[in-house]
């Protein structure tokens, strides 16, 4: 496995795969790799011959008060994990390689950016769309895999690929969880022992709401309100806990059969922001 840090270097590598008639998959990450990332690599390997992983902590997707400086950087062990997972090449560029000193273009995102994390983190998805747009142009993969953990990201990138005509198939991998239900995340490293014990309550709340919906609960708002109160009592600060349309990322107050919804929550445990979601599709 090669670790490559120049654009020409990774382009040449991908070209060598394609010249041999091999299909190329791509898994973008910010490093601090865990089983969630590895599951996306394994999923990509089902579709393609060679998987490229990028490891890049993208400054453009962090707000001024967010954790860009603190974000865990564990390049050596990340490379070992990629090698063990059968990754063909890692693209690990510096900021200077990815961003020009002076730029003149900015991406704006319309309504898909109004709710969920788009509503809470100004500039977040603009930063993601910018960097993924670049990475897809650099790597030109046949398939790119993203996690359901960041489901709004997936939905926005799906739209980006469609509207900007990227020639790539996007695939969404399921959320990998710890035994107690907590969604794996590089940011879980910030949690204290006590906070780590409380953290799975977000997934428990989402699972409870899902069950209520499946059991035909009429007053969705009330069910959500109860769960918010329970989480607050455990010391979590709620950013949002709602049901959204998968297609439009707008909140709904009713779940209809045969439509796709995202039951999603974002909470703060101390300074650490946790997100999680469950996709809901009722059949009649
Ligand atoms: P990140 O390094 O956090 O930017 O995430 C890189 C990719 O891994 C994104 O597509 C995430 O959605 C995905 N990912 C993060 N956590 C998980 C998880 N627990 N299970 C599956 N995929 C995940």
XYZ file of C-alpha atoms and ligand atoms in Angstrom:
307
model
C 0.000 0.000 0.000
C 1.309 3.420 -0.923
C 0.737 6.648 1.023
C 0.728 9.476 -1.497
C 0.580 13.188 -0.749
C 0.601 14.883 -4.129
C -2.274 15.298 -6.562
C -0.178 14.117 -9.510
C 1.011 11.131 -7.491
C -2.497 9.885 -6.705
C -3.717 10.669 -10.242
C -0.896 8.523 -11.656
C -1.709 5.723 -9.221
C -5.402 5.719 -10.131
C -4.517 5.915 -13.841
C -2.325 2.827 -13.461
C -5.294 0.907 -11.981
C -7.657 2.073 -14.693
C -5.124 1.214 -17.429
C -5.221 -2.351 -16.172
C -9.010 -2.293 -16.486
C -9.500 -2.235 -12.702
C -12.421 -0.449 -11.031
C -11.550 2.104 -8.378
C -13.446 2.831 -5.163
C -12.933 5.798 -2.866
C -13.525 6.297 0.862
C -12.879 9.865 2.060
C -12.069 10.240 5.769
C -10.597 12.679 8.237
C -8.481 9.928 9.804
C -8.545 8.694 13.418
C -9.891 5.565 11.772
C -12.242 3.189 13.603
C -14.370 0.172 12.673
C -16.923 2.464 11.017
C -14.351 3.637 8.486
C -13.049 0.091 7.983
C -16.598 -1.127 7.258
C -16.843 1.430 4.430
C -13.532 0.177 2.993
C -14.835 -3.411 3.135
C -18.099 -2.348 1.514
C -16.207 -0.556 -1.280
C -14.163 -3.709 -1.891
C -17.390 -5.555 -2.758
C -17.946 -3.195 -5.695
C -14.437 -2.513 -7.001
C -10.939 -3.958 -7.422
C -8.869 -1.209 -5.776
C -9.855 1.082 -2.907
C -8.304 4.500 -2.328
C -8.761 6.138 1.087
C -8.141 9.816 1.694
C -7.062 11.053 5.112
C -7.463 14.799 5.328
C -8.761 16.958 8.172
C -10.515 19.553 6.057
C -10.182 23.000 7.706
C -13.033 24.403 5.604
C -15.657 22.277 7.345
C -14.818 23.486 10.853
C -16.394 26.646 12.258
C -14.202 29.202 14.091
C -15.306 27.836 17.503
C -15.065 24.184 16.517
C -12.427 21.538 17.192
C -10.121 21.762 14.147
C -6.996 22.061 16.320
C -8.042 19.306 18.742
C -9.311 16.880 16.104
C -7.417 13.578 16.620
C -4.595 13.012 14.141
C -3.242 9.461 14.183
C -1.639 9.050 10.743
C 0.702 6.192 11.558
C -1.909 3.885 13.035
C -4.395 4.958 10.335
C -1.972 3.825 7.631
C -1.460 0.495 9.418
C -5.251 -0.003 9.606
C -5.650 0.808 5.912
C -2.884 -1.621 4.997
C -4.490 -4.344 7.126
C -7.868 -3.683 5.475
C -6.378 -4.196 1.998
C -6.495 -0.560 0.883
C -4.531 -0.009 -2.343
C -3.446 3.600 -1.789
C -3.931 6.365 0.761
C -4.112 9.988 -0.345
C -2.973 12.177 2.559
C -2.443 15.713 1.261
C -1.434 18.844 3.185
C -3.648 21.950 3.300
C -1.310 23.686 0.819
C -1.871 20.895 -1.715
C -5.664 21.043 -1.402
C -6.318 24.793 -1.140
C -4.872 27.663 -3.165
C -3.721 30.688 -1.149
C -6.341 32.794 -2.821
C -9.669 31.424 -4.042
C -12.434 33.145 -5.966
C -15.258 30.641 -5.950
C -17.604 29.463 -3.226
C -20.261 26.805 -3.182
C -23.692 27.567 -1.788
C -26.245 24.934 -0.859
C -29.941 25.690 -0.871
C -32.741 24.068 1.106
C -30.971 20.760 1.904
C -28.774 22.827 4.220
C -31.525 24.466 6.312
C -32.127 21.809 8.993
C -30.188 19.209 10.940
C -26.449 19.903 10.963
C -26.795 22.405 8.126
C -28.947 24.553 10.406
C -26.601 24.264 13.384
C -23.197 24.465 11.745
C -22.932 27.369 9.290
C -20.402 26.644 6.536
C -20.088 22.966 7.459
C -21.642 21.408 4.366
C -20.222 24.092 2.081
C -16.790 22.990 3.334
C -17.632 19.335 2.777
C -19.050 19.863 -0.710
C -15.966 21.903 -1.633
C -13.497 19.256 -0.508
C -15.437 16.232 -1.796
C -15.902 17.966 -5.139
C -12.111 18.384 -5.318
C -11.389 14.855 -4.131
C -13.775 13.311 -6.672
C -12.087 15.327 -9.433
C -8.649 14.228 -8.235
C -9.390 10.529 -7.687
C -12.136 10.051 -10.347
C -13.379 6.857 -8.675
C -16.037 4.572 -10.133
C -17.646 4.221 -6.703
C -17.437 6.369 -3.540
C -18.660 5.171 -0.155
C -19.972 7.359 2.660
C -21.486 6.502 6.041
C -25.128 6.797 7.047
C -23.710 8.259 10.272
C -23.563 11.534 8.313
C -26.795 11.027 6.419
C -27.363 14.698 5.544
C -23.851 14.749 4.084
C -24.784 11.745 1.933
C -27.990 13.401 0.745
C -26.216 16.670 -0.153
C -23.383 14.834 -1.916
C -25.919 12.768 -3.847
C -27.324 16.051 -5.101
C -23.867 17.442 -5.842
C -22.994 14.381 -7.934
C -26.272 14.706 -9.808
C -26.153 18.460 -10.400
C -22.412 18.639 -11.223
C -22.435 15.414 -13.285
C -19.720 13.570 -11.416
C -19.316 10.184 -13.051
C -19.418 8.177 -9.829
C -21.799 5.859 -8.026
C -22.354 6.853 -4.387
C -22.998 4.143 -1.827
C -24.127 4.615 1.759
C -22.746 2.224 4.392
C -24.642 1.414 7.620
C -23.705 2.916 11.008
C -21.265 0.797 12.991
C -21.919 0.919 16.736
C -20.217 -0.064 19.975
C -21.848 -2.952 21.883
C -23.913 -0.503 23.926
C -25.298 1.173 20.801
C -23.131 4.300 20.656
C -22.306 5.126 17.030
C -18.544 4.952 16.538
C -17.012 8.360 15.911
C -13.512 9.805 15.984
C -14.927 12.429 18.367
C -15.876 9.771 20.957
C -12.209 10.040 22.006
C -13.141 13.388 23.635
C -15.597 11.758 26.067
C -14.672 11.286 29.730
C -15.412 7.913 31.372
C -18.632 9.286 32.849
C -19.743 10.893 29.589
C -19.025 7.690 27.687
C -21.495 5.874 29.962
C -24.260 8.382 29.205
C -23.505 8.700 25.467
C -25.519 5.631 24.295
C -28.713 7.256 25.578
C -28.983 9.186 22.287
C -29.295 5.934 20.312
C -31.655 4.516 22.952
C -33.903 7.571 22.577
C -33.894 7.242 18.777
C -34.650 3.510 19.011
C -37.548 4.204 21.387
C -39.033 6.818 19.035
C -38.639 4.409 16.109
C -40.579 1.750 18.004
C -43.336 4.222 18.842
C -43.607 5.241 15.195
C -43.756 1.607 14.087
C -46.452 0.981 16.683
C -48.514 3.727 15.082
C -48.032 6.558 17.617
C -50.227 9.432 16.452
C -48.575 12.352 18.222
C -44.989 12.284 16.984
C -44.253 15.666 18.525
C -45.176 14.439 21.978
C -43.066 11.289 21.658
C -40.062 13.399 20.639
C -40.660 15.915 23.422
C -40.659 13.164 26.057
C -37.376 11.787 24.785
C -35.807 15.253 24.733
C -36.820 15.755 28.362
C -35.345 12.363 29.314
C -32.063 13.150 27.587
C -31.869 16.566 29.213
C -32.395 14.928 32.594
C -29.301 12.807 31.877
C -27.257 15.971 31.293
C -27.330 16.033 27.493
C -27.987 19.324 25.756
C -30.260 18.888 22.754
C -29.417 20.531 19.472
C -32.173 18.703 17.607
C -34.157 15.467 17.851
C -36.631 15.240 15.012
C -37.915 13.336 12.018
C -36.933 14.674 8.599
C -37.837 13.765 5.049
C -34.897 11.886 3.501
C -35.379 13.641 0.174
C -35.770 17.241 1.338
C -34.122 17.206 4.817
C -37.119 19.192 6.104
C -38.798 18.245 9.401
C -42.119 16.383 9.259
C -44.761 15.820 11.907
C -46.215 12.711 10.395
C -44.677 9.507 9.061
C -46.465 8.075 6.038
C -46.007 4.559 4.665
C -43.620 3.914 1.769
C -41.713 7.155 2.249
C -38.176 7.501 3.503
C -37.471 9.480 6.665
C -34.491 10.233 8.880
C -35.051 10.106 12.616
C -32.022 12.080 13.782
C -30.547 13.645 16.872
C -27.626 15.876 17.756
C -26.695 16.470 21.396
C -23.886 17.977 23.387
C -22.216 16.037 26.182
C -20.081 18.743 27.714
C -18.230 20.227 24.734
C -18.593 17.114 22.596
C -21.266 17.032 19.931
C -22.738 13.619 19.175
C -24.950 12.836 16.190
C -26.889 9.719 15.319
C -29.816 8.660 13.168
C -32.098 5.842 12.094
C -33.690 5.638 8.653
C -37.402 4.917 8.793
C -39.501 3.469 6.001
C -42.902 2.071 6.946
C -44.579 -0.522 4.772
C -48.340 -0.824 4.944
P -15.045 11.175 9.129
O -13.642 10.644 9.160
O -15.682 11.275 10.474
O -15.176 12.403 8.278
O -15.899 10.056 8.394
C -15.493 9.494 7.171
C -16.594 8.596 6.670
O -16.852 7.578 7.630
C -17.933 9.342 6.479
O -18.545 8.872 5.288
C -18.711 8.956 7.707
O -20.108 8.993 7.510
C -18.233 7.540 7.930
N -18.455 7.101 9.312
C -18.177 7.783 10.448
N -18.584 7.089 11.534
C -19.130 5.939 11.066
C -19.742 4.799 11.704
N -19.873 4.708 13.030
N -20.215 3.813 10.904
C -20.094 3.883 9.549
N -19.524 4.924 8.903
C -19.057 5.942 9.640
